[in-house]
C-alpha atoms as one frame of an Amber mdcrd trajectory, in Angstrom:
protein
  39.107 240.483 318.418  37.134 241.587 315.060  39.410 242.050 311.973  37.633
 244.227 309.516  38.106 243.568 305.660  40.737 246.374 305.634  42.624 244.825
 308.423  42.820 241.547 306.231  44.158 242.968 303.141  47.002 244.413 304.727
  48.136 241.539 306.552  47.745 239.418 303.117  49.918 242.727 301.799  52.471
 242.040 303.938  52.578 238.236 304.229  52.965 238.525 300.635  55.906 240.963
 300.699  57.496 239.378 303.493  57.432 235.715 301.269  59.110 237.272 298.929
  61.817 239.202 300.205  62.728 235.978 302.699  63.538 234.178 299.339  64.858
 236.141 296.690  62.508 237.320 293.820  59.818 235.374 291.693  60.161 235.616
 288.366  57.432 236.221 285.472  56.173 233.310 283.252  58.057 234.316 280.102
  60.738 233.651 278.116  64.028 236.322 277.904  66.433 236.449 275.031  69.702
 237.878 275.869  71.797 238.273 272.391  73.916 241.480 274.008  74.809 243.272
 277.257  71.824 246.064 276.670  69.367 242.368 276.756  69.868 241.704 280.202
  67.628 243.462 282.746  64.688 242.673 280.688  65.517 238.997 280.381  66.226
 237.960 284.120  62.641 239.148 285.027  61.396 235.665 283.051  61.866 232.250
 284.452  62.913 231.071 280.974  66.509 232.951 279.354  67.632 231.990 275.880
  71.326 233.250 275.392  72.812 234.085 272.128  75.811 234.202 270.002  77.299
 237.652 271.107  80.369 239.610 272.013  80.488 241.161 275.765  82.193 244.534
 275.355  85.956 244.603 276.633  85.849 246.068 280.528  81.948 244.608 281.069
  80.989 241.962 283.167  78.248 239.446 281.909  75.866 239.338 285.038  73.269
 236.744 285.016  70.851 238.017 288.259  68.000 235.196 288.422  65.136 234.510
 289.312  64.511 231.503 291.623  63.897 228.336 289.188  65.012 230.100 286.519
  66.357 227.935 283.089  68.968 229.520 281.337  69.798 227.643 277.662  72.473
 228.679 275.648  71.986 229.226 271.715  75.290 230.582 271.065  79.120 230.959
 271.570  79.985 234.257 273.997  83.121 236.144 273.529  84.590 238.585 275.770
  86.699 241.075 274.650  90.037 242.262 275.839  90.551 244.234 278.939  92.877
 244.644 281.111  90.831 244.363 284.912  89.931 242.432 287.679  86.620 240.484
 286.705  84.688 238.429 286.697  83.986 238.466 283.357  81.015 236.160 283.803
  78.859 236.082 287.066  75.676 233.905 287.986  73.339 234.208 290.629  70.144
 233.127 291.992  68.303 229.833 293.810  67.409 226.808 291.891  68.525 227.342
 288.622  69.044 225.023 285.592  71.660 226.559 283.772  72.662 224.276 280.441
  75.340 225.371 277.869  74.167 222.785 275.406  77.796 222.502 273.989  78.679
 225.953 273.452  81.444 228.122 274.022  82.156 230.909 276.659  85.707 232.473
 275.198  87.845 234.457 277.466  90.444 235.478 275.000  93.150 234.239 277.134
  96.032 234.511 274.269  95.247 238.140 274.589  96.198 237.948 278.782  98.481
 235.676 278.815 102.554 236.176 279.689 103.496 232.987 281.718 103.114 235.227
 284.946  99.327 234.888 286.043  98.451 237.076 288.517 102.084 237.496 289.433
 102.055 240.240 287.431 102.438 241.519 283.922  99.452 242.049 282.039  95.955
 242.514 284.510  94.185 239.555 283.926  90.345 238.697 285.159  89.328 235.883
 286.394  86.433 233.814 283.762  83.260 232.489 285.800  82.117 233.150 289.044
  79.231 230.560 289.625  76.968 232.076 292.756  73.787 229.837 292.151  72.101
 226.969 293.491  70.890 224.268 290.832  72.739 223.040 287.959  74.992 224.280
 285.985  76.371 222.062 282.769  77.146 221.316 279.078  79.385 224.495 278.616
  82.822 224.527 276.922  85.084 227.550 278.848  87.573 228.046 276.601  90.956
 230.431 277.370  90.486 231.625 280.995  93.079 234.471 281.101  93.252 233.236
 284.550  91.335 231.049 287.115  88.492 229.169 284.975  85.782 228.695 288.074
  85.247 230.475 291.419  82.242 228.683 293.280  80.911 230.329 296.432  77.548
 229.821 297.438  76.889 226.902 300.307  73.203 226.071 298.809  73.348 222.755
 296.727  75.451 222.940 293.070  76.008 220.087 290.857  78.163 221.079 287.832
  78.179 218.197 285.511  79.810 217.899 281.924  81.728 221.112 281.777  85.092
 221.178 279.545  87.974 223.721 280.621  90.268 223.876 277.926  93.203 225.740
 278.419  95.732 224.027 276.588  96.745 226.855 274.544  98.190 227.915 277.368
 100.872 225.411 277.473 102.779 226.867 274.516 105.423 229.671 275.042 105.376
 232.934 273.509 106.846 236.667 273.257 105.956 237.611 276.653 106.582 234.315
 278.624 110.364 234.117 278.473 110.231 230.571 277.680 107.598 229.686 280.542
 103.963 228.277 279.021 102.082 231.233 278.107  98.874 230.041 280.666  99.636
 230.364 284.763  96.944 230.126 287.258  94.752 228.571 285.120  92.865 226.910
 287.939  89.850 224.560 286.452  87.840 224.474 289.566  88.233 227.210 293.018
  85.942 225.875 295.753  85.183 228.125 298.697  81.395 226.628 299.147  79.984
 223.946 300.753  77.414 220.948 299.028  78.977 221.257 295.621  78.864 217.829
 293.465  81.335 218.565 289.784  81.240 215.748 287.809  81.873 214.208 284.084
  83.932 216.940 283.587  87.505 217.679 281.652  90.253 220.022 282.740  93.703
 221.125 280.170  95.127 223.819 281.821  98.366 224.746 283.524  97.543 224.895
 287.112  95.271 222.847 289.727  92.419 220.979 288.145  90.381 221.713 291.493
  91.144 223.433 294.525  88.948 223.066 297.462  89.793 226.077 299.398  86.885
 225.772 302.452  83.773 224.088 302.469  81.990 220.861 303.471  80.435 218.082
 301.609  82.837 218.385 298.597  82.554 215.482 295.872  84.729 215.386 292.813
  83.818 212.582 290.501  84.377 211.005 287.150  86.646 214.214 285.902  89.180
 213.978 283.591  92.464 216.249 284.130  96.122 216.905 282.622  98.609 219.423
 281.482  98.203 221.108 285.373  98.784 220.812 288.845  96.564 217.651 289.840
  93.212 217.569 292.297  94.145 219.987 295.171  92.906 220.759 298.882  94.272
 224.032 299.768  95.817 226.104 300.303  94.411 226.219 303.413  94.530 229.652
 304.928  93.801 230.538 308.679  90.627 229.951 310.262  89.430 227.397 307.401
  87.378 224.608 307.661  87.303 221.544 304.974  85.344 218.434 305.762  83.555
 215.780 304.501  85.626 215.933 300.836  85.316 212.406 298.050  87.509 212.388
 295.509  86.124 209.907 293.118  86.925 207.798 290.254  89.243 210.502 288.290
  92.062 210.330 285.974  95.225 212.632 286.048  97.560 212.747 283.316 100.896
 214.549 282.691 100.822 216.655 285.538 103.118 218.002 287.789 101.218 216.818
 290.815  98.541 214.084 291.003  96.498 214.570 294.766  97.963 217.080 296.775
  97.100 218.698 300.168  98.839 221.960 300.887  98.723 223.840 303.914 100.163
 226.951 304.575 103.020 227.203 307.146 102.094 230.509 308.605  97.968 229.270
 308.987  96.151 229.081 312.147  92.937 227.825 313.811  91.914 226.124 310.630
  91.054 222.077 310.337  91.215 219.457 307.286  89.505 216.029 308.120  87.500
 213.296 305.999  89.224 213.482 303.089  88.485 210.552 301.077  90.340 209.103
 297.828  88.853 206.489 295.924  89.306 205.401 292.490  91.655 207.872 291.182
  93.967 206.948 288.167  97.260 208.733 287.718 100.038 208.592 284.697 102.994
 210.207 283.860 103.065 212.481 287.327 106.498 214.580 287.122 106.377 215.959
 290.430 105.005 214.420 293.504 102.141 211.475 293.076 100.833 211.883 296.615
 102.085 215.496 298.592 100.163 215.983 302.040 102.645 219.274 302.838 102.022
 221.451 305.815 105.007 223.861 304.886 103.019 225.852 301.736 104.083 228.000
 299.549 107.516 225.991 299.890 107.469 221.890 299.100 108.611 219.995 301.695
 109.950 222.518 303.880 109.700 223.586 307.369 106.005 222.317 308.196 103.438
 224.463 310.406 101.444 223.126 312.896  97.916 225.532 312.724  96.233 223.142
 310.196  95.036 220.102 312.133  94.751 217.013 309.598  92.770 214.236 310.165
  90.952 210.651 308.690  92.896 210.934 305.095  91.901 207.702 303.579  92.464
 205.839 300.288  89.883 203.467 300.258  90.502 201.246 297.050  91.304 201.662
 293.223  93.524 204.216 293.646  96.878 203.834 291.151  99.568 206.780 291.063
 102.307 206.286 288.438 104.994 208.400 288.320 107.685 209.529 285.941 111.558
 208.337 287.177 112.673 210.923 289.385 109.087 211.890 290.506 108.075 211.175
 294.462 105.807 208.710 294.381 104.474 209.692 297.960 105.767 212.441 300.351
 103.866 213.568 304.002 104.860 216.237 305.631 103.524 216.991 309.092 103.658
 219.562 311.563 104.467 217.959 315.263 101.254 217.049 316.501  99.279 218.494
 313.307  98.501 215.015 311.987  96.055 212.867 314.132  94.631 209.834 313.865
  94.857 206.589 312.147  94.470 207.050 307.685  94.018 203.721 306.485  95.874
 203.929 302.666  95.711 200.091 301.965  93.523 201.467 298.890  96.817 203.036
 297.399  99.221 201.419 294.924 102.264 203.313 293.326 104.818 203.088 291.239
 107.423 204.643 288.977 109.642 206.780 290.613 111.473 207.398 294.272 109.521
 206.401 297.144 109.438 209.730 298.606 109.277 210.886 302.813 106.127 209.927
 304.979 106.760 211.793 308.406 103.716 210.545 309.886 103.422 207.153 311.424
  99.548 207.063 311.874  99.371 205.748 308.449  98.759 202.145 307.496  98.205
 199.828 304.795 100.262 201.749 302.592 104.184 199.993 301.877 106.919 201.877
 303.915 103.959 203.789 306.322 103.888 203.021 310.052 107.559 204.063 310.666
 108.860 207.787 310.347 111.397 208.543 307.736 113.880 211.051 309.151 115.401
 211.556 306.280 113.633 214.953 304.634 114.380 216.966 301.316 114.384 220.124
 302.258 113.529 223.635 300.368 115.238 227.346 300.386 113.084 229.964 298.988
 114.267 233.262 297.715 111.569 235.628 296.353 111.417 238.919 294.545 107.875
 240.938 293.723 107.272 239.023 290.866 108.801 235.874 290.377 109.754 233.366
 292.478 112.929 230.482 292.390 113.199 227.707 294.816 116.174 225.161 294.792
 115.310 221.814 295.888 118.059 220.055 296.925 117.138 215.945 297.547 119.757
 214.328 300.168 120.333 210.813 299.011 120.087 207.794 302.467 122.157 204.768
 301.543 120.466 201.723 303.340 122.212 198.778 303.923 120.178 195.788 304.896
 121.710 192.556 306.100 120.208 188.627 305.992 121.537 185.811 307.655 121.303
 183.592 304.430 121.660 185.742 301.246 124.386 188.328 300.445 123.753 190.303
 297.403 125.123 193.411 296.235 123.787 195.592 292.934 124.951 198.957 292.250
 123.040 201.312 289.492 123.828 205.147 289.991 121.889 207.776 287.571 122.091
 211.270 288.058 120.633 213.916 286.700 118.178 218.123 286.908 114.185 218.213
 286.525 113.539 221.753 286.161 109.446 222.400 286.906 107.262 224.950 287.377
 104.599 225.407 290.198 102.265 227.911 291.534 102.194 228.526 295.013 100.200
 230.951 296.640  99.719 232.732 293.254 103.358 233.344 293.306 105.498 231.525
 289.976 107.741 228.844 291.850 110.761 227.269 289.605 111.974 224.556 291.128
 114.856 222.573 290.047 115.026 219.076 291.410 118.432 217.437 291.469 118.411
 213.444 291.926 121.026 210.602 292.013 119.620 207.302 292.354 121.555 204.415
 294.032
């Protein structure tokens, strides 16, 4: 076969075009400075984009389109102005990028959004920063998310490392909350990717600190987190898989919840396995220390048995105080929906009531290894917006006899814990009566 020189330059054409399009695009050898909305087109077409101080117009969305290898360096603080509508405000896409904040701030004017309902209703509130690429992405400050701080959702390799999701603002009440904190569904950190390191990182807000909705190869490390609902897996939906998750060397502090894993009742098909804790430092936990629940949105109710749990395992260093009143640890399982041996000897906690562990494939932990039938159960009565569940906690006297010591001490305290959770993006207030014996 003879190719002649035409022949040649048109399979070179379309090697070419075919290289290209199998990837996504190849940028130009410049640098882009985006210091409004009207800046952006231009910019993406350069590997190098400077950002600048500048407002994004209320309704926009700030779309960041890259180039594969792209650097993006911030040089400013970003506001975005008030809207009411769906977001994301900010969006970032491409393969390989290096995207560094270098200690600015990305505002989302969340006083303006917020009413204590989230996206229960009320005002319509956006969600902050959907984060698309592969790469890095670090050094930022997200300050005010009117709701949900981070979505992640792309499976190629992230690392997020030194971000700072302040929300705290949120925790005071005002005209619209009636009496409620201001911020709800504040989530730090929504997973739904796979390979996604997020480190060196600090969370205020009022609602999980990280939720790992689906995904593989999960690894949350050296974070810092309070004011919220703890480190979360879930809720875990129907035909979900999460695997492979390390949960590393964190603190939690005044939070409802400190490591939670909540399953939804209703779910099928889905599976949770290789969850490992390690590390992890909790104080002044209100709620639950350690909740493993298969009856989501309600705590500690009826479980489900779609979501098939498997090798949860605190390996060492892990320390969960509670407040008095708190559960210190409480499984709930499904029949059958727990499998496996979960070696917890790496657990130590303290503080409050011992809680309900329903599961007798657990060992190493104090009180694991023999079902507790005792269980608090949970009535739920909802209406479109809001949400009130009544907790009621049924007290077991145990008397325990020895054949050379007799001792009898009586202390009885009584008293209401009234919290607030989010379930399911639904406002939960739960009122937790207690009499210790």
């Amino acid at each position: 076969m003879f190719f002649t020189p035409s022949t040649i330059a048109a399979a070179a054409i379309f090697l070419t075009a075919t290289s290209v399009s199998a990837g996504r695009r190849l940028g130009k050898r410049c640098t882009g400075t985006i210091s409004s909305l009207d800046d952006v087109s231009a910019a993406v077409e350069c590997t190098t984009v400077t950002i600048n101080a500048f407002t994004v117009p209320a309704g926009e969305q700030f779309l960041l389109d890259l180039a594969d290898g792209t650097t993006v360096n911030v040089e400013g603080d970003v506001t975005f102005a008030f809207s009411e509508w769906a977001g994301p405000l900010f969006e970032i896409e491409g393969s390989g990028v290096t995207f560094n904040g270098n200690g600015y701030t990305f505002n989302g004017n969340g006083p303006s959004y917020w009413d204590g309902l989230g996206s229960n209703g009320g005002v319509t509130k956006p969600k902050f920063m959907k984060v698309k690429n592969s790469g890095v992405f670090k050094n930022l400050i997200v300050l005010n998310s009117p709701e949900q701080a981070f979505s992640i959702g792309n499976d190629d390799p992230l690392t997020i490392d030194g971000i700072t999701v302040d929300d705290s603002a949120g925790d005071a009440t005002n005209s619209a909350s009636d009496g409620l904190p201001a911020g709800h569904n504040t989530d730090g950190f929504d997973v739904s990717a796979s390979n996604v390191v997020i480190q060196n990182s600090i969370v205020k807000n009022q609602d999980d600190c990280l939720a790992i909705n689906k995904g593989s190869n999960i690894t949350f490390q050296n974070n810092q987190c309070s004011g919220g609902h703890g480190i979360s897996i879930g809720s875990i939906t129907s035909d979900v898989t999460v695997s492979d998750i390390n949960i590393l060397n964190n603190e939690v502090s005044n939070s409802v919840n400190c490591l939670r894993i909540k399953m939804d009742s209703d779910a099928s098909d889905s599976t949770v396995s290789d969850i490992t804790y390690t590390g992890n430092v909790c104080t002044t936990i209100t709620g639950y220390g350690v909740l493993i629940d298969q009856s989501y949105p309600d705590t500690l109710g009826t479980p489900g048995t779609g979501v098939i749990l498997s090798n949860v395992e605190f390996t060492s260093g892990n320390t969960v105080s509670v407040s008095s009143g708190a559960d210190e640890v409480d499984v709930n399982c499904g029949s059958g929906a727990c499998t496996g041996t979960w070696n917890w000897s790496g657990l130590t906690t303290s503080g409050g009531d011992a809680g309900t562990i329903n599961y007798s494939g657990i060992t190493g932990y104090p009180n694991s290894g023999t079902v507790t039938t005792t269980k608090t159960t949970t009535t739920t009565s909802k209406t479109s917006t809001t949400t009130t569940t009544t907790k009621a906690t049924t007290t077991t006297t145990t008397t325990k006899a020895t054949t050379t010591t007799s001792t009898t001490a009586t202390s009885t305290a009584t008293g209401t814990v009234a919290e607030y959770y989010q379930c399911g993006g639904t406002l939960y207030s739960t009122v937790k009566t207690f009499t210790i014996i």
